[in-house]
Short mmCIF file of C-alpha atoms in Angstrom, two decimals:
data_model
loop_
_atom_site.label_atom_id
_atom_site.label_comp_id
_atom_site.label_asym_id
_atom_site.label_seq_id
_atom_site.Cartn_x
_atom_site.Cartn_y
_atom_site.Cartn_z
CA MET A 1 4.44 22.99 14.44
CA THR A 2 3.71 19.92 12.69
CA GLU A 3 3.76 19.75 8.88
CA ILE A 4 2.84 17.26 6.13
CA VAL A 5 5.66 17.71 3.71
CA LEU A 6 5.34 15.09 1.03
CA GLY A 7 3.16 12.16 -0.19
CA VAL A 8 4.14 9.29 -2.21
CA GLY A 9 2.26 6.75 -4.03
CA ALA A 10 4.16 3.53 -5.06
CA SER A 11 3.37 0.07 -6.39
CA HIS A 12 4.93 -2.97 -4.70
CA SER A 13 5.95 -6.54 -5.71
CA THR A 14 8.16 -9.14 -3.97
CA LEU A 15 8.93 -10.44 -7.58
CA MET A 16 11.26 -7.30 -7.94
CA ASN A 17 13.44 -8.88 -5.36
CA THR A 18 12.98 -12.66 -6.09
CA HIS A 19 12.61 -12.96 -9.88
CA TRP A 20 14.67 -9.78 -11.39
CA ASP A 21 16.92 -12.30 -13.47
CA GLN A 22 13.64 -13.71 -15.07
CA THR A 23 12.05 -10.24 -15.55
CA PHE A 24 11.67 -10.02 -19.33
CA HIS A 25 10.93 -6.40 -19.80
CA LYS A 26 14.01 -5.14 -18.12
CA ASP A 27 13.84 -1.66 -19.62
CA ARG A 28 10.47 -1.13 -17.87
CA ALA A 29 11.60 -2.71 -14.70
CA GLU A 30 14.77 -0.40 -14.59
CA ARG A 31 12.47 2.91 -15.25
CA PHE A 32 10.26 1.52 -12.20
CA ARG A 33 13.12 1.12 -10.16
CA ASP A 34 14.67 4.53 -11.14
CA ALA A 35 11.45 6.25 -10.30
CA LEU A 36 11.53 4.54 -6.54
CA ALA A 37 15.09 5.89 -6.46
CA GLU A 38 13.80 9.46 -7.45
CA ALA A 39 11.00 9.41 -4.96
CA ARG A 40 13.25 8.23 -2.52
CA ASP A 41 15.53 11.45 -3.29
CA ARG A 42 12.46 13.61 -3.08
CA LEU A 43 11.67 12.25 0.56
CA ALA A 44 15.25 12.76 1.62
CA ALA A 45 15.11 16.36 0.33
CA ALA A 46 12.00 16.87 2.30
CA ARG A 47 13.43 15.93 5.53
CA PRO A 48 10.60 14.28 7.24
CA ASP A 49 11.24 12.98 11.02
CA THR A 50 8.38 10.71 10.63
CA VAL A 51 6.48 8.84 7.68
CA VAL A 52 2.81 7.47 7.98
CA LEU A 53 3.18 4.34 5.97
CA VAL A 54 0.06 3.16 4.53
CA GLY A 55 0.08 -0.47 3.31
CA SER A 56 -1.66 -3.68 2.71
CA ASN A 57 -1.85 -7.04 4.57
CA HIS A 58 -0.81 -10.03 2.47
CA PHE A 59 -1.76 -12.82 5.48
CA ARG A 60 1.94 -12.52 6.85
CA GLY A 61 0.84 -10.03 9.53
CA PHE A 62 -2.96 -10.67 9.98
CA TRP A 63 -4.87 -13.74 9.76
CA LEU A 64 -8.53 -14.58 9.40
CA ASP A 65 -8.80 -15.12 13.01
CA LEU A 66 -9.14 -11.29 13.37
CA ILE A 67 -9.13 -8.76 10.26
CA PRO A 68 -9.87 -5.04 11.23
CA SER A 69 -10.48 -2.62 8.45
CA PHE A 70 -7.68 -0.37 9.72
CA THR A 71 -4.93 -1.05 12.22
CA LEU A 72 -2.47 1.68 13.50
CA GLY A 73 0.96 0.59 14.86
CA VAL A 74 1.31 2.39 18.23
CA GLY A 75 4.14 0.45 19.89
CA GLU A 76 6.34 -2.20 18.63
CA CYS A 77 6.52 -2.73 14.94
CA VAL A 78 8.30 -6.04 13.24
CA ALA A 79 8.60 -6.85 9.57
CA SER A 80 8.01 -10.36 8.52
CA GLY A 81 10.96 -10.14 5.95
CA GLU A 82 9.35 -12.66 3.33
CA SER A 83 11.03 -12.42 -0.21
CA GLY A 84 13.96 -10.41 0.64
CA THR A 85 12.20 -7.44 2.13
CA PRO A 86 13.59 -6.06 5.44
CA LYS A 87 13.24 -8.23 8.56
CA GLY A 88 13.01 -7.25 12.25
CA PRO A 89 11.99 -4.30 14.35
CA GLN A 90 11.18 -1.05 12.97
CA ARG A 91 11.15 2.26 14.45
CA VAL A 92 7.88 3.79 15.43
CA ASP A 93 7.01 7.41 16.20
CA VAL A 94 5.16 6.29 19.43
CA PRO A 95 4.01 9.63 20.55
CA LEU A 96 2.44 10.87 17.04
CA ALA A 97 0.92 7.18 16.69
CA ARG A 98 -0.71 7.27 19.89
CA HIS A 99 -1.98 10.76 19.22
CA LEU A 100 -3.35 9.57 15.93
CA ALA A 101 -5.12 6.71 17.72
CA GLY A 102 -6.54 8.86 20.29
CA SER A 103 -7.85 11.63 18.13
CA LEU A 104 -9.18 9.36 15.29
CA VAL A 105 -11.51 7.78 17.87
CA GLU A 106 -12.43 10.68 20.04
CA ASP A 107 -12.62 13.62 17.76
CA HIS A 108 -13.49 12.02 14.23
CA GLY A 109 -15.61 8.85 15.12
CA PHE A 110 -13.15 6.25 13.63
CA ASP A 111 -13.22 3.21 15.71
CA ILE A 112 -9.67 2.17 14.32
CA ALA A 113 -7.93 -0.90 15.67
CA PHE A 114 -4.48 -0.35 17.20
CA SER A 115 -1.50 -2.65 17.80
CA ALA A 116 1.21 -2.14 20.23
CA ARG A 117 3.01 -5.17 18.69
CA LEU A 118 2.26 -4.96 15.03
CA GLN A 119 3.64 -7.48 12.56
CA ILE A 120 3.87 -5.94 8.85
CA ASP A 121 4.63 -7.68 5.65
CA HIS A 122 5.89 -6.53 2.14
CA GLY A 123 2.83 -4.31 1.80
CA GLN A 124 4.93 -1.83 3.83
CA SER A 125 8.48 -3.29 4.01
CA HIS A 126 8.93 -2.86 0.22
CA ALA A 127 8.39 0.87 0.59
CA ILE A 128 10.87 0.84 3.54
CA GLN A 129 13.41 -1.19 1.35
CA TYR A 130 13.25 1.20 -1.54
CA LEU A 131 11.84 4.68 -0.42
CA LEU A 132 13.09 4.93 2.86
CA ASP A 133 16.65 3.37 2.12
CA GLY A 134 19.37 4.98 4.33
CA LEU A 135 16.74 7.81 5.71
CA ASP A 136 16.64 8.51 9.41
CA VAL A 137 12.97 8.66 9.95
CA GLU A 138 10.45 6.87 12.39
CA LEU A 139 7.20 5.29 11.29
CA VAL A 140 3.73 5.30 12.06
CA PRO A 141 2.49 2.05 10.29
CA LEU A 142 -1.17 1.97 9.07
CA VAL A 143 -2.39 -1.50 7.65
CA VAL A 144 -5.64 -1.49 5.42
CA ASN A 145 -7.59 -4.65 4.73
CA VAL A 146 -7.83 -5.06 1.04
CA PHE A 147 -7.82 -8.84 0.71
CA ALA A 148 -10.25 -10.21 3.08
CA PRO A 149 -13.72 -9.18 2.06
CA PRO A 150 -15.85 -7.31 3.13
CA LEU A 151 -13.59 -4.49 2.60
CA PRO A 152 -13.44 -0.80 3.97
CA THR A 153 -15.30 1.31 1.18
CA LEU A 154 -13.18 3.71 -0.84
CA GLU A 155 -15.14 6.63 0.56
CA ARG A 156 -14.43 5.52 4.10
CA CYS A 157 -10.56 5.31 3.23
CA GLU A 158 -10.63 8.81 1.64
CA ARG A 159 -12.42 9.95 4.89
CA LEU A 160 -9.94 8.46 6.97
CA GLY A 161 -6.93 10.15 4.99
CA ARG A 162 -8.80 13.56 5.85
CA ALA A 163 -8.82 12.73 9.44
CA ILE A 164 -5.15 11.63 9.74
CA ARG A 165 -4.39 15.04 7.91
CA GLU A 166 -6.38 17.00 10.54
CA THR A 167 -4.95 15.08 13.44
CA VAL A 168 -1.41 15.07 12.24
CA LEU A 169 -1.64 18.85 11.79
CA SER A 170 -3.01 19.09 15.36
CA PHE A 171 -0.30 17.21 17.03
CA PRO A 172 1.36 19.54 19.56
CA GLU A 173 4.91 18.69 19.09
CA ASP A 174 7.14 19.49 15.84
CA ARG A 175 7.16 17.22 13.14
CA ARG A 176 7.82 17.14 9.61
CA VAL A 177 5.66 14.20 8.41
CA ALA A 178 5.64 12.27 4.98
CA VAL A 179 2.74 10.06 4.06
CA ILE A 180 3.27 6.96 1.65
CA GLY A 181 0.70 4.85 0.13
CA SER A 182 2.07 1.57 -0.91
CA GLY A 183 0.14 -0.88 -3.22
CA GLY A 184 -1.55 -1.26 -6.66
CA LEU A 185 -2.08 -0.81 -9.58
CA SER A 186 -4.19 -3.20 -11.73
CA HIS A 187 -3.26 -6.86 -11.06
CA ARG A 188 -4.98 -9.97 -10.14
CA LEU A 189 -3.97 -12.54 -7.68
CA PRO A 190 -4.89 -16.07 -7.72
CA TRP A 191 -6.60 -15.57 -4.22
CA PRO A 192 -9.92 -16.82 -3.46
CA ASP A 193 -12.83 -15.07 -1.57
CA TRP A 194 -12.13 -16.61 1.79
CA ARG A 195 -15.97 -17.23 2.20
CA ALA A 196 -16.10 -19.51 -0.83
CA PRO A 197 -12.76 -21.14 -1.71
CA HIS A 198 -13.02 -23.55 -4.96
CA GLY A 199 -10.65 -26.18 -5.55
CA ASP A 200 -7.28 -27.37 -3.71
CA ASP A 201 -5.11 -24.32 -4.41
CA GLU A 202 -7.84 -21.95 -2.84
CA GLU A 203 -8.68 -24.34 -0.07
CA PHE A 204 -4.81 -24.15 0.91
CA MET A 205 -4.70 -20.45 0.69
CA VAL A 206 -7.61 -20.11 3.05
CA ASP A 207 -6.10 -22.47 5.30
CA ALA A 208 -2.77 -20.64 5.34
CA TRP A 209 -4.76 -17.31 5.86
CA LEU A 210 -6.87 -18.85 8.81
CA ASN A 211 -4.02 -21.14 10.64
CA GLY A 212 -0.52 -19.45 9.59
CA ARG A 213 -0.27 -17.13 12.62
CA GLU A 214 2.54 -19.23 14.22
CA ASN A 215 4.07 -20.90 11.16
CA TRP A 216 3.18 -18.72 8.14
CA GLN A 217 6.68 -19.65 6.58
CA ASP A 218 5.51 -23.32 6.28
CA TYR A 219 2.93 -22.11 3.88
CA ASP A 220 5.22 -19.92 1.69
CA ALA A 221 6.77 -22.17 -0.79
CA ARG A 222 3.41 -23.47 -2.25
CA ARG A 223 1.80 -19.88 -2.03
CA ARG A 224 4.65 -18.76 -4.13
CA GLU A 225 4.07 -21.59 -6.68
CA ILE A 226 0.56 -20.62 -6.99
CA ILE A 227 1.12 -16.93 -7.35
CA ARG A 228 3.92 -17.69 -10.10
CA ALA A 229 1.69 -19.76 -12.12
CA ALA A 230 -1.00 -17.15 -12.15
CA GLU A 231 -1.50 -15.62 -15.66
CA ALA A 232 -1.21 -11.70 -15.67
CA ALA A 233 -4.34 -9.78 -15.88
CA LEU A 234 -3.30 -5.98 -16.14
CA THR A 235 -5.60 -3.21 -17.06
CA PRO A 236 -3.68 -0.35 -18.43
CA GLU A 237 -6.75 1.66 -19.26
CA PHE A 238 -7.80 1.79 -15.60
CA ASP A 239 -4.11 2.64 -14.38
CA GLU A 240 -3.99 5.42 -16.96
CA GLU A 241 -7.23 6.89 -15.53
CA PHE A 242 -6.27 6.26 -11.93
CA LEU A 243 -2.92 8.26 -12.51
CA SER A 244 -4.63 11.15 -14.33
CA LEU A 245 -6.80 11.53 -11.33
CA VAL A 246 -3.75 11.64 -9.03
CA GLU A 247 -2.18 14.07 -11.52
CA ARG A 248 -5.39 16.47 -11.13
CA GLY A 249 -5.74 15.84 -7.39
CA GLU A 250 -9.17 14.19 -8.19
CA THR A 251 -8.69 10.54 -6.89
CA ARG A 252 -12.06 11.25 -4.59
CA ARG A 253 -13.85 10.84 -7.84
CA LEU A 254 -13.16 6.90 -7.18
CA THR A 255 -15.02 6.84 -3.98
CA GLY A 256 -18.37 5.82 -5.44
CA LEU A 257 -16.99 2.48 -6.83
CA THR A 258 -17.94 -0.61 -4.84
CA ALA A 259 -15.33 -3.18 -4.20
CA GLY A 260 -17.06 -5.49 -6.60
CA GLU A 261 -16.84 -2.80 -9.41
CA LEU A 262 -13.30 -2.15 -8.72
CA GLU A 263 -12.29 -5.68 -8.90
CA LYS A 264 -14.27 -6.17 -12.16
CA ARG A 265 -12.39 -3.22 -13.75
CA ALA A 266 -8.95 -3.69 -12.56
CA GLY A 267 -8.57 -7.02 -10.60
CA ASN A 268 -8.61 -7.96 -6.78
CA GLY A 269 -5.10 -6.46 -6.34
CA ALA A 270 -6.35 -3.26 -7.53
CA GLN A 271 -8.09 -3.02 -4.04
CA GLU A 272 -4.75 -1.71 -2.88
CA ILE A 273 -5.49 1.66 -4.40
CA ARG A 274 -7.15 2.32 -1.04
CA THR A 275 -3.75 3.16 0.17
CA TRP A 276 -3.22 5.74 -2.59
CA LEU A 277 -6.48 7.48 -2.12
CA LEU A 278 -5.79 7.40 1.64
CA MET A 279 -2.46 9.03 1.10
CA ALA A 280 -3.69 11.46 -1.47
CA ALA A 281 -6.55 12.57 0.95
CA ALA A 282 -3.96 13.12 3.67
CA LEU A 283 -2.17 15.42 1.35
CA GLY A 284 -5.40 17.60 0.72
CA HIS A 285 -5.63 15.94 -2.63
CA VAL A 286 -2.72 18.27 -4.09
CA PRO A 287 -2.08 17.68 -7.65
CA GLY A 288 0.55 14.97 -8.01
CA GLN A 289 3.57 14.06 -10.40
CA ARG A 290 3.66 10.96 -11.95
CA LEU A 291 7.38 9.41 -11.85
CA ALA A 292 6.62 6.15 -13.84
CA TYR A 293 4.05 3.74 -15.11
CA GLU A 294 5.17 0.44 -16.44
CA GLN A 295 3.20 -2.52 -17.57
CA LEU A 296 5.28 -5.53 -16.05
CA PRO A 297 3.20 -8.85 -16.56
CA GLU A 298 6.32 -10.60 -15.03
CA TRP A 299 5.42 -9.10 -11.77
CA LEU A 300 1.77 -9.57 -12.34
CA THR A 301 1.24 -5.76 -11.84
CA GLY A 302 0.87 -2.29 -13.26
CA MET A 303 3.68 -0.44 -11.60
CA ALA A 304 3.55 3.19 -10.74
CA VAL A 305 5.24 6.06 -8.87
CA ALA A 306 3.92 9.20 -8.09
CA VAL A 307 4.86 12.27 -5.67
CA LEU A 308 2.64 14.79 -4.16
CA ASP A 309 4.42 18.03 -3.08
CA PRO A 310 2.29 20.46 -1.26
CA ALA A 311 4.99 23.16 -1.45
CA HIS A 312 5.21 22.54 -5.32
CA PRO A 313 1.94 21.15 -6.60
CA ALA A 314 2.05 19.54 -9.95
CA SER A 315 0.30 21.48 -12.77
CA PRO A 316 -3.10 19.49 -13.00
CA ALA A 317 -3.12 17.04 -15.78
CA SER A 318 -5.63 17.83 -18.75
CA PRO A 319 -8.77 15.91 -18.44
CA GLU A 320 -9.26 15.36 -21.89
CA GLY A 321 -10.05 11.93 -22.99
CA GLN A 322 -10.55 10.93 -19.25
CA SER A 323 -13.79 9.27 -18.29
#
């Protein structure tokens, strides 16, 4: 019998690795780091065999020569290892991954892409580094396109999460499965719409995204300079609203937002909440527990951690004051 035993949503930022000594709000950063450790302990206590790891792509594993909306790793998986995140081969639960790929197509009508040699970046390896540290688990990696428009709709992501739930629970072998959504919350990256770059920096970024498949490291130094020069643009009001929905098990209420509306409200980086939404749907939208929310402009991001435990659902947060 296969069970889904825990869900975790967690923000990521490589600046946590590369610029800790330049982090001004150390108290906030340490609270976020402690929340990651608590979530890791909750995962350890849940004893998963396999983690469905839902993350975004930052143009180190996918390039503009081919950008599927959803890509499932069904064989080899290699982490790119940028900015101090884990590098090299990752263990994949191939039987469960291939069961998912087949059933999502045949039973649920999702023409999901798959890769037998998937390269992931910090959109997932940050979670491997902090949430899965020391845990003896295999992965089913799922990469969601959140940065190369047109993007999959929020409604489509939620439906995929529900389909993954049904497919995992139908797996004929015994598995204890956890689901992690890695990304968000509000932030704005100095990344262009690839279809209409303006100025040297934006044209450089699009060139890196299009031509970096064989030499992405050659672009990284200037990419980092462009990102570090960006002004932080956090939207704590949106983050609080989103986390309240997580706590109440109501993240599906956001599925009516378009990508443009979401970017206007919380920045282009907020498109990563698709990973949380998908995770929450895979957990049956059980009410979650917020472990941390910190505004960290040094990391350009509203940083949060939450846990969804189907065995011990959190008491739904009060909707008072929420829009």
